[in-house]
Amino acid sequence: MFAQENQETSISKMLNELFCELEHCNEDEQRKKIEEMNEMMNEMNVDEIKSIFTKGLFNKMNKMIEEKKLSIENTILLLKHVGFCKALKNLHDYRFRYSSLNKRMEEMIIEEEEKKEEKNERLLVDLCECYISLSYNFPPKLLSICVTCLLKAALNKEESEENQKEVEIALLALSNTEYNEIDKELYLKEITEIIKYQQKHRNLTKLAYQSAWQFLIYRFFNDDSLEEVIVNELHFGREAARELEELARCIDWKKKGGVEMNKEETKDELILMRWLCPFFDFFRSCRSWNEEFVELISSITKVFRAAKNNFCHIRDQCIHTFLNAVENMAVKIEDLLKSGAVDAVLEEVHQSTLNEDTAYECLLFFLNISERMKEEEDDEKEEMKRRSIKMEIFEKMEEEGYEDAITSFHETTDFLNKKCYYQLSLNISDYFVNA
């Protein structure tokens, strides 16, 4: 039933035992045990969740439903929380998609949606939340039903704590649609209203607001016509910068651990990391540029500096973002200077704990700057500005002893060859912006 590990954690064993007891309990007892299981899940890391919630387990749940040993209501209570934890922790695990329970969910959603009378709206929302947060690569008909249903739930502006939680779950589930193509008519008006209302009234939780933006940014990946709405109407740069800085103030950056020490991350750490992931796609695709994005890169730089000692996964995601920004011709090199990104990456090159992947991205960052700074401008004023920026960057490189660092990397031939870093030049002069 469960994937057994040689060394199961005590919390995994306890959750395993509780699940095994479910088929011998009445519905009320089941509910109490599932609520206990949900509390345990909050303390589990992604590996523990993956080890327990397997395709075999989901098939077992489906069989229990067929044998009337587990009610749909209690199944939903458990699955909603599994989906919530999976989405929050950015766990990409697709085994549910191939289970018999996934098929049952799809059939139930279509059946409930097609009812002419006595449609159970609450049940439909619950089913959609479970299905979207646990599965992937959704059939178009089901995706349309779920997106429409979940956006309707997320538009509920009631300010009770219970409703805020339901809105959060609905938006978190929507963010799990990732790159699935969705007709703009199904979501744009609604998601814009949700974001604008939050900007005015601050009615959403931090996770709900991040999830709304993540859903929209993933749509942008397939539809660049959304850029005007995202950049100028909804002010993504300004909003993301503010949210990032507020979250950064809530994190204990000096603590040892995070995922590197197999410790569970706090909710604020998880939400901050969820912001950084769509930045990667946004900076790769965005063609508009304004001062708000200088503010955003400045906020990312602050997070990068705070994270670099004890939160390597956050540091690395910041570097990914810087790299995508410098490769995007819409992003001005002077803004990377102004925001502190150039200084931050220069500092990272000197870290004694620098690993090869991070070193590669740092070098590629400067290789891109160097290439862009070699392109002369036709306009005299722009050419003078380009030369001034080149001089400023070159002086920073000299001050930081950047040449010695690059030389040491080139002396380590394994660094360039072992992982086939073909994009890196073997000519040391290519990494410098020569004035």
Coordinates of C-alpha atoms in Angstrom, one line a residue:
M1 CA 0.0 0.0 0.0
F2 CA 2.7 2.5 1.0
A3 CA 6.2 2.8 -0.5
Q4 CA 8.3 1.5 2.3
E5 CA 11.7 3.0 3.0
N6 CA 14.4 1.3 5.0
Q7 CA 14.3 4.2 7.5
E8 CA 10.9 5.6 7.7
T9 CA 10.5 8.7 9.9
S10 CA 8.4 8.4 13.0
I11 CA 5.8 10.9 11.6
S12 CA 5.5 8.9 8.4
K13 CA 4.9 5.7 10.4
M14 CA 2.2 7.4 12.5
L15 CA 0.5 8.7 9.4
N16 CA 0.7 5.3 7.7
E17 CA -0.9 3.7 10.8
L18 CA -3.7 6.2 10.9
F19 CA -4.5 5.6 7.2
C20 CA -4.6 1.8 7.8
E21 CA -7.1 2.4 10.5
L22 CA -9.6 4.4 8.4
E23 CA -11.4 1.4 6.8
H24 CA -12.3 0.1 10.2
C25 CA -13.8 3.4 11.5
N26 CA -17.2 5.0 11.1
E27 CA -17.4 8.3 9.3
D28 CA -17.0 10.6 12.3
E29 CA -14.0 8.6 13.6
Q30 CA -12.5 8.7 10.1
R31 CA -12.9 12.5 10.0
K32 CA -11.0 12.9 13.3
K33 CA -8.2 10.6 12.1
I34 CA -7.9 12.5 8.8
E35 CA -7.8 15.8 10.6
E36 CA -4.9 14.4 12.6
M37 CA -3.2 13.2 9.4
N38 CA -3.5 16.7 7.9
E39 CA -1.8 18.2 10.9
M40 CA 1.0 15.7 10.5
M41 CA 1.4 16.6 6.9
N42 CA 2.2 20.2 7.8
E43 CA 5.4 18.9 9.5
M44 CA 6.5 16.6 6.7
N45 CA 9.1 17.4 4.0
V46 CA 8.6 16.7 0.3
D47 CA 10.4 13.4 0.4
E48 CA 8.2 12.1 3.3
I49 CA 5.0 13.2 1.4
K50 CA 6.2 11.5 -1.8
S51 CA 7.0 8.3 0.1
I52 CA 3.5 8.0 1.5
F53 CA 1.1 9.4 -1.2
T54 CA 1.9 7.0 -4.0
K55 CA -0.2 5.7 -6.9
G56 CA -0.8 2.6 -4.9
L57 CA -2.3 4.6 -2.0
F58 CA -4.6 6.6 -4.3
N59 CA -5.8 3.3 -5.9
K60 CA -6.4 2.0 -2.4
M61 CA -8.5 5.0 -1.6
N62 CA -10.5 4.6 -4.7
K63 CA -11.2 0.9 -3.8
M64 CA -12.3 2.0 -0.3
I65 CA -14.8 4.4 -1.8
E66 CA -16.1 1.7 -4.1
E67 CA -16.5 -0.6 -1.1
K68 CA -18.1 2.2 0.9
K69 CA -15.4 2.1 3.5
L70 CA -14.4 5.7 2.9
S71 CA -16.9 8.5 2.2
I72 CA -16.4 11.1 -0.6
E73 CA -16.5 13.9 2.0
N74 CA -13.7 12.4 4.0
T75 CA -11.7 11.6 0.8
I76 CA -12.0 15.3 -0.2
L77 CA -10.9 16.4 3.3
L78 CA -7.7 14.3 3.0
L79 CA -7.0 15.0 -0.7
K80 CA -7.5 18.8 -0.4
H81 CA -4.8 18.9 2.2
V82 CA -2.4 16.7 0.3
G83 CA -2.9 18.9 -2.8
F84 CA -2.4 22.1 -0.6
C85 CA 0.9 20.8 0.8
K86 CA 2.1 19.6 -2.6
A87 CA 1.4 22.9 -4.3
L88 CA 2.8 25.0 -1.4
K89 CA 6.0 23.0 -1.3
N90 CA 6.3 23.1 -5.1
L91 CA 6.3 19.3 -5.2
H92 CA 6.1 18.0 -8.8
D93 CA 4.8 14.5 -8.3
Y94 CA 2.5 13.1 -11.0
R95 CA 1.6 9.7 -9.7
F96 CA -2.0 10.7 -8.9
R97 CA -2.5 11.4 -12.6
Y98 CA -2.1 7.6 -13.3
S99 CA -4.3 6.4 -10.5
S100 CA -7.9 5.1 -10.6
L101 CA -8.9 7.8 -8.2
N102 CA -7.8 10.5 -10.7
K103 CA -10.2 8.9 -13.2
R104 CA -13.0 8.9 -10.6
M105 CA -12.4 12.6 -9.9
E106 CA -12.6 13.5 -13.6
E107 CA -15.9 11.6 -14.0
M108 CA -17.4 13.2 -10.9
I109 CA -16.4 16.7 -12.0
I110 CA -18.1 16.3 -15.4
E111 CA -21.2 14.6 -13.9
E112 CA -21.6 17.4 -11.3
E113 CA -21.0 20.2 -13.9
E114 CA -23.6 18.7 -16.3
K115 CA -26.4 18.5 -13.8
K116 CA -29.3 20.6 -14.8
E117 CA -30.9 20.8 -11.3
E118 CA -29.6 20.4 -7.8
K119 CA -26.0 21.0 -8.7
N120 CA -23.8 20.9 -5.6
E121 CA -21.5 23.9 -6.1
R122 CA -19.5 23.3 -2.9
L123 CA -18.8 19.7 -4.0
L124 CA -17.8 20.8 -7.4
V125 CA -15.3 23.4 -6.0
D126 CA -13.9 20.7 -3.7
L127 CA -13.5 18.2 -6.5
C128 CA -11.8 20.8 -8.7
E129 CA -9.4 21.9 -6.0
C130 CA -8.3 18.2 -5.3
Y131 CA -8.0 17.4 -9.0
I132 CA -6.1 20.5 -10.1
S133 CA -3.7 20.5 -7.2
L134 CA -2.9 16.8 -7.5
S135 CA -2.9 16.1 -11.2
Y136 CA -1.3 17.7 -14.3
N137 CA -1.6 17.9 -18.1
F138 CA -5.4 18.4 -17.8
P139 CA -7.8 17.5 -20.7
P140 CA -9.2 20.9 -22.1
K141 CA -12.8 20.2 -21.1
L142 CA -11.9 19.5 -17.5
L143 CA -9.4 22.4 -17.3
S144 CA -12.1 24.8 -18.5
I145 CA -14.6 23.5 -15.9
C146 CA -12.1 23.7 -13.1
V147 CA -10.7 27.2 -14.0
T148 CA -14.2 28.7 -14.2
C149 CA -15.3 27.0 -11.0
L150 CA -12.2 28.0 -9.0
L151 CA -12.1 31.6 -10.2
K152 CA -15.7 32.0 -9.1
A153 CA -14.8 30.7 -5.7
A154 CA -11.8 33.0 -5.5
L155 CA -13.9 36.0 -6.3
N156 CA -15.8 35.6 -3.0
K157 CA -14.9 38.8 -1.1
E158 CA -16.3 37.8 2.3
E159 CA -13.7 38.7 4.9
S160 CA -14.2 35.8 7.3
E161 CA -11.1 33.7 8.2
E162 CA -12.9 30.6 6.8
N163 CA -13.6 32.2 3.4
Q164 CA -10.0 33.6 3.2
K165 CA -8.7 30.1 3.6
E166 CA -11.1 28.7 0.9
V167 CA -10.0 31.5 -1.5
E168 CA -6.4 30.7 -0.7
I169 CA -6.9 27.0 -1.5
A170 CA -8.7 27.9 -4.8
L171 CA -6.0 30.2 -6.0
L172 CA -3.2 27.8 -4.9
A173 CA -4.8 25.1 -6.9
L174 CA -5.1 27.4 -10.0
S175 CA -1.4 28.1 -9.7
N176 CA -0.8 24.4 -10.3
T177 CA -2.1 24.6 -13.8
E178 CA 1.4 25.9 -14.8
Y179 CA 1.9 26.0 -18.6
N180 CA -1.4 24.4 -19.6
E181 CA -3.0 26.6 -22.3
I182 CA -6.2 28.3 -21.2
D183 CA -8.5 30.4 -23.3
K184 CA -8.1 34.1 -22.1
E185 CA -11.8 34.5 -22.1
L186 CA -12.0 32.0 -19.2
Y187 CA -9.8 33.9 -16.8
L188 CA -8.5 37.3 -17.7
K189 CA -11.4 39.5 -16.4
E190 CA -11.7 37.4 -13.2
I191 CA -8.0 37.2 -12.3
T192 CA -7.5 40.9 -13.0
E193 CA -10.4 41.8 -10.7
I194 CA -9.0 39.6 -8.0
I195 CA -5.6 41.3 -8.2
K196 CA -7.0 44.8 -8.4
Y197 CA -9.3 44.2 -5.5
Q198 CA -6.3 43.0 -3.4
Q199 CA -4.3 46.1 -4.3
K200 CA -7.1 48.3 -3.0
H201 CA -8.4 46.3 0.0
R202 CA -5.7 43.9 1.0
N203 CA -8.2 41.1 1.5
L204 CA -6.1 38.1 0.4
T205 CA -3.5 36.1 2.3
K206 CA 0.1 36.4 1.1
L207 CA -0.1 32.9 -0.4
A208 CA -3.4 33.6 -2.1
Y209 CA -2.0 36.8 -3.7
Q210 CA 1.2 35.1 -4.8
S211 CA -0.8 32.3 -6.3
A212 CA -3.0 34.7 -8.3
W213 CA 0.1 36.3 -9.8
Q214 CA 1.7 32.9 -10.5
F215 CA -1.4 31.7 -12.4
L216 CA -1.3 34.9 -14.5
I217 CA 2.5 34.8 -15.2
Y218 CA 2.3 31.2 -16.4
R219 CA -0.4 32.3 -18.9
F220 CA 2.0 35.0 -20.1
F221 CA 4.5 32.3 -21.0
N222 CA 2.1 31.2 -23.8
D223 CA 0.5 34.6 -24.6
D224 CA 2.6 37.7 -24.7
S225 CA -0.4 39.8 -25.4
L226 CA -0.9 39.8 -21.6
E227 CA 2.2 42.0 -21.1
E228 CA 0.4 45.3 -21.1
V229 CA -2.0 44.1 -18.4
I230 CA 0.7 42.6 -16.3
V231 CA 3.2 45.4 -16.6
N232 CA 1.2 48.6 -16.9
E233 CA -2.3 47.9 -15.6
L234 CA -1.5 45.6 -12.7
H235 CA 2.0 46.8 -12.0
F236 CA 3.7 43.5 -11.5
G237 CA 7.1 44.9 -10.8
R238 CA 5.9 47.2 -8.0
E239 CA 3.7 44.6 -6.4
A240 CA 6.2 41.7 -6.5
A241 CA 8.9 44.0 -5.1
R242 CA 6.7 44.9 -2.1
E243 CA 5.6 41.4 -1.4
L244 CA 9.2 40.1 -1.6
E245 CA 10.5 42.7 0.8
E246 CA 7.7 42.0 3.3
L247 CA 8.4 38.3 3.2
A248 CA 12.1 38.8 3.5
R249 CA 11.6 40.7 6.8
C250 CA 9.7 37.7 8.2
I251 CA 12.5 35.2 7.6
D252 CA 15.3 34.3 10.0
W253 CA 18.1 34.4 7.5
K254 CA 20.8 33.6 10.1
K255 CA 19.3 30.2 11.1
K256 CA 21.2 27.2 9.9
G257 CA 19.2 24.9 7.8
G258 CA 16.4 25.2 5.3
V259 CA 16.3 22.3 2.8
E260 CA 20.1 22.1 2.9
M261 CA 19.9 20.6 6.5
N262 CA 16.7 18.6 5.8
K263 CA 14.7 21.0 8.0
E264 CA 11.2 22.0 7.0
E265 CA 10.8 25.5 5.6
T266 CA 8.5 28.0 7.2
K267 CA 5.5 29.2 5.3
D268 CA 7.1 32.6 4.6
E269 CA 10.1 30.9 3.1
L270 CA 8.0 28.7 0.9
I271 CA 5.9 31.7 -0.4
L272 CA 9.1 33.7 -1.1
M273 CA 10.5 30.8 -3.1
R274 CA 7.2 30.6 -5.0
W275 CA 7.6 34.3 -6.0
L276 CA 11.1 33.6 -7.3
C277 CA 10.1 30.8 -9.6
P278 CA 7.8 32.8 -11.9
F279 CA 10.3 35.6 -12.0
F280 CA 12.5 33.2 -14.0
D281 CA 9.9 33.0 -16.8
F282 CA 8.8 36.6 -16.6
F283 CA 12.3 38.1 -17.1
R284 CA 12.9 35.7 -20.0
S285 CA 9.8 36.8 -21.9
C286 CA 9.1 40.4 -20.8
R287 CA 9.7 43.1 -23.5
S288 CA 8.4 46.1 -21.6
W289 CA 10.7 47.8 -19.0
N290 CA 10.2 50.5 -16.5
E291 CA 11.5 51.8 -13.2
E292 CA 9.3 49.3 -11.2
F293 CA 11.4 46.5 -12.5
V294 CA 14.6 48.2 -11.2
E295 CA 12.9 48.1 -7.8
L296 CA 12.0 44.5 -8.2
I297 CA 15.6 43.5 -9.2
S298 CA 16.8 45.5 -6.2
S299 CA 14.5 43.5 -3.9
I300 CA 15.7 40.2 -5.5
T301 CA 19.3 41.4 -4.9
K302 CA 18.5 42.0 -1.2
V303 CA 17.1 38.5 -0.9
F304 CA 20.1 37.0 -2.7
R305 CA 22.5 38.6 -0.2
A306 CA 20.4 37.6 2.8
A307 CA 20.1 34.0 1.5
K308 CA 23.6 33.2 0.3
N309 CA 25.0 31.7 3.5
N310 CA 22.2 29.5 4.8
F311 CA 19.6 29.2 2.0
C312 CA 21.4 28.0 -1.1
H313 CA 18.2 27.0 -2.9
I314 CA 16.9 30.6 -2.6
R315 CA 20.3 32.1 -3.6
D316 CA 20.5 29.9 -6.7
Q317 CA 17.0 30.9 -7.8
C318 CA 18.0 34.5 -7.6
I319 CA 21.0 33.9 -9.8
H320 CA 18.8 32.1 -12.3
T321 CA 16.7 35.3 -12.4
F322 CA 19.7 37.6 -12.8
L323 CA 20.9 35.4 -15.7
N324 CA 17.5 35.6 -17.5
A325 CA 17.4 39.3 -16.9
V326 CA 20.8 40.0 -18.5
E327 CA 20.0 37.8 -21.5
N328 CA 16.8 39.8 -22.1
M329 CA 17.7 42.8 -24.4
A330 CA 14.8 44.8 -22.9
V331 CA 16.6 44.8 -19.5
K332 CA 19.1 47.7 -19.4
I333 CA 22.6 46.9 -18.1
E334 CA 22.6 50.2 -16.2
D335 CA 19.5 49.0 -14.3
L336 CA 21.4 45.8 -13.3
L337 CA 24.1 48.2 -12.0
K338 CA 21.6 50.5 -10.2
S339 CA 19.8 47.6 -8.5
G340 CA 23.0 46.1 -7.1
A341 CA 22.7 42.8 -9.1
V342 CA 26.2 43.2 -10.7
D343 CA 27.8 43.8 -7.3
A344 CA 26.0 40.9 -5.8
V345 CA 27.1 38.4 -8.5
L346 CA 30.7 39.7 -8.3
E347 CA 30.7 39.1 -4.5
E348 CA 29.4 35.5 -5.1
V349 CA 32.3 34.7 -7.5
H350 CA 34.6 35.0 -4.5
Q351 CA 32.7 32.7 -2.1
S352 CA 34.9 29.8 -1.0
T353 CA 31.9 27.5 -1.0
L354 CA 30.9 28.3 -4.6
N355 CA 29.8 25.1 -6.4
E356 CA 30.3 24.5 -10.1
D357 CA 26.7 25.1 -11.2
T358 CA 26.6 28.5 -9.4
A359 CA 30.1 29.4 -10.8
Y360 CA 28.9 28.6 -14.3
E361 CA 25.8 30.9 -14.0
C362 CA 27.9 33.7 -12.4
L363 CA 30.4 33.5 -15.3
L364 CA 27.7 33.3 -17.9
F365 CA 26.1 36.4 -16.3
F366 CA 29.3 38.4 -17.0
L367 CA 29.8 36.8 -20.4
N368 CA 26.4 38.2 -21.4
I369 CA 27.2 41.6 -20.0
S370 CA 30.5 41.7 -21.9
E371 CA 28.8 40.7 -25.1
R372 CA 26.2 43.4 -24.7
M373 CA 28.7 46.1 -23.8
K374 CA 30.6 45.4 -27.0
E375 CA 27.7 46.5 -29.2
E376 CA 28.3 50.1 -30.2
E377 CA 25.4 52.6 -30.4
D378 CA 24.7 54.8 -33.5
D379 CA 23.4 57.6 -31.4
E380 CA 26.2 59.7 -30.0
K381 CA 24.6 60.3 -26.5
E382 CA 23.8 56.5 -26.2
E383 CA 27.3 55.6 -27.2
M384 CA 28.8 57.9 -24.5
K385 CA 26.4 56.4 -22.0
R386 CA 27.5 52.9 -23.1
R387 CA 31.2 53.7 -22.6
S388 CA 30.5 55.2 -19.2
I389 CA 28.6 52.0 -18.1
K390 CA 31.5 49.9 -19.5
M391 CA 34.0 51.8 -17.4
E392 CA 31.9 51.5 -14.3
I393 CA 31.5 47.8 -14.6
F394 CA 35.2 47.3 -15.5
E395 CA 36.3 49.3 -12.4
K396 CA 34.0 47.2 -10.2
M397 CA 35.6 44.0 -11.6
E398 CA 39.1 45.3 -10.9
E399 CA 38.2 46.3 -7.4
E400 CA 36.7 42.9 -6.6
G401 CA 39.7 41.0 -8.0
Y402 CA 37.5 39.4 -10.6
E403 CA 40.4 38.6 -13.0
D404 CA 42.0 36.4 -10.4
A405 CA 38.8 34.5 -9.9
I406 CA 38.3 33.9 -13.6
T407 CA 41.9 32.8 -14.0
S408 CA 41.4 30.2 -11.2
F409 CA 38.3 28.9 -12.9
H410 CA 40.1 28.5 -16.2
E411 CA 43.0 26.7 -14.5
T412 CA 40.5 24.1 -13.3
T413 CA 39.7 22.4 -16.7
D414 CA 37.3 19.9 -15.1
F415 CA 35.1 22.9 -14.3
L416 CA 34.6 23.7 -17.9
N417 CA 34.5 20.2 -19.3
K418 CA 33.1 17.8 -16.8
K419 CA 29.5 19.0 -17.1
C420 CA 29.8 20.1 -20.8
Y421 CA 29.4 23.9 -20.1
Y422 CA 29.6 24.6 -23.9
Q423 CA 28.2 28.1 -23.5
L424 CA 31.3 29.3 -21.5
S425 CA 34.1 30.7 -23.6
L426 CA 37.7 29.4 -23.0
N427 CA 39.0 32.9 -23.8
I428 CA 39.5 34.7 -20.5
S429 CA 39.2 38.2 -22.2
D430 CA 35.6 37.4 -23.1
Y431 CA 34.6 37.8 -19.5
F432 CA 35.7 41.4 -19.2
V433 CA 34.1 44.6 -20.3
N434 CA 37.3 46.3 -21.5
A435 CA 37.0 50.1 -21.4

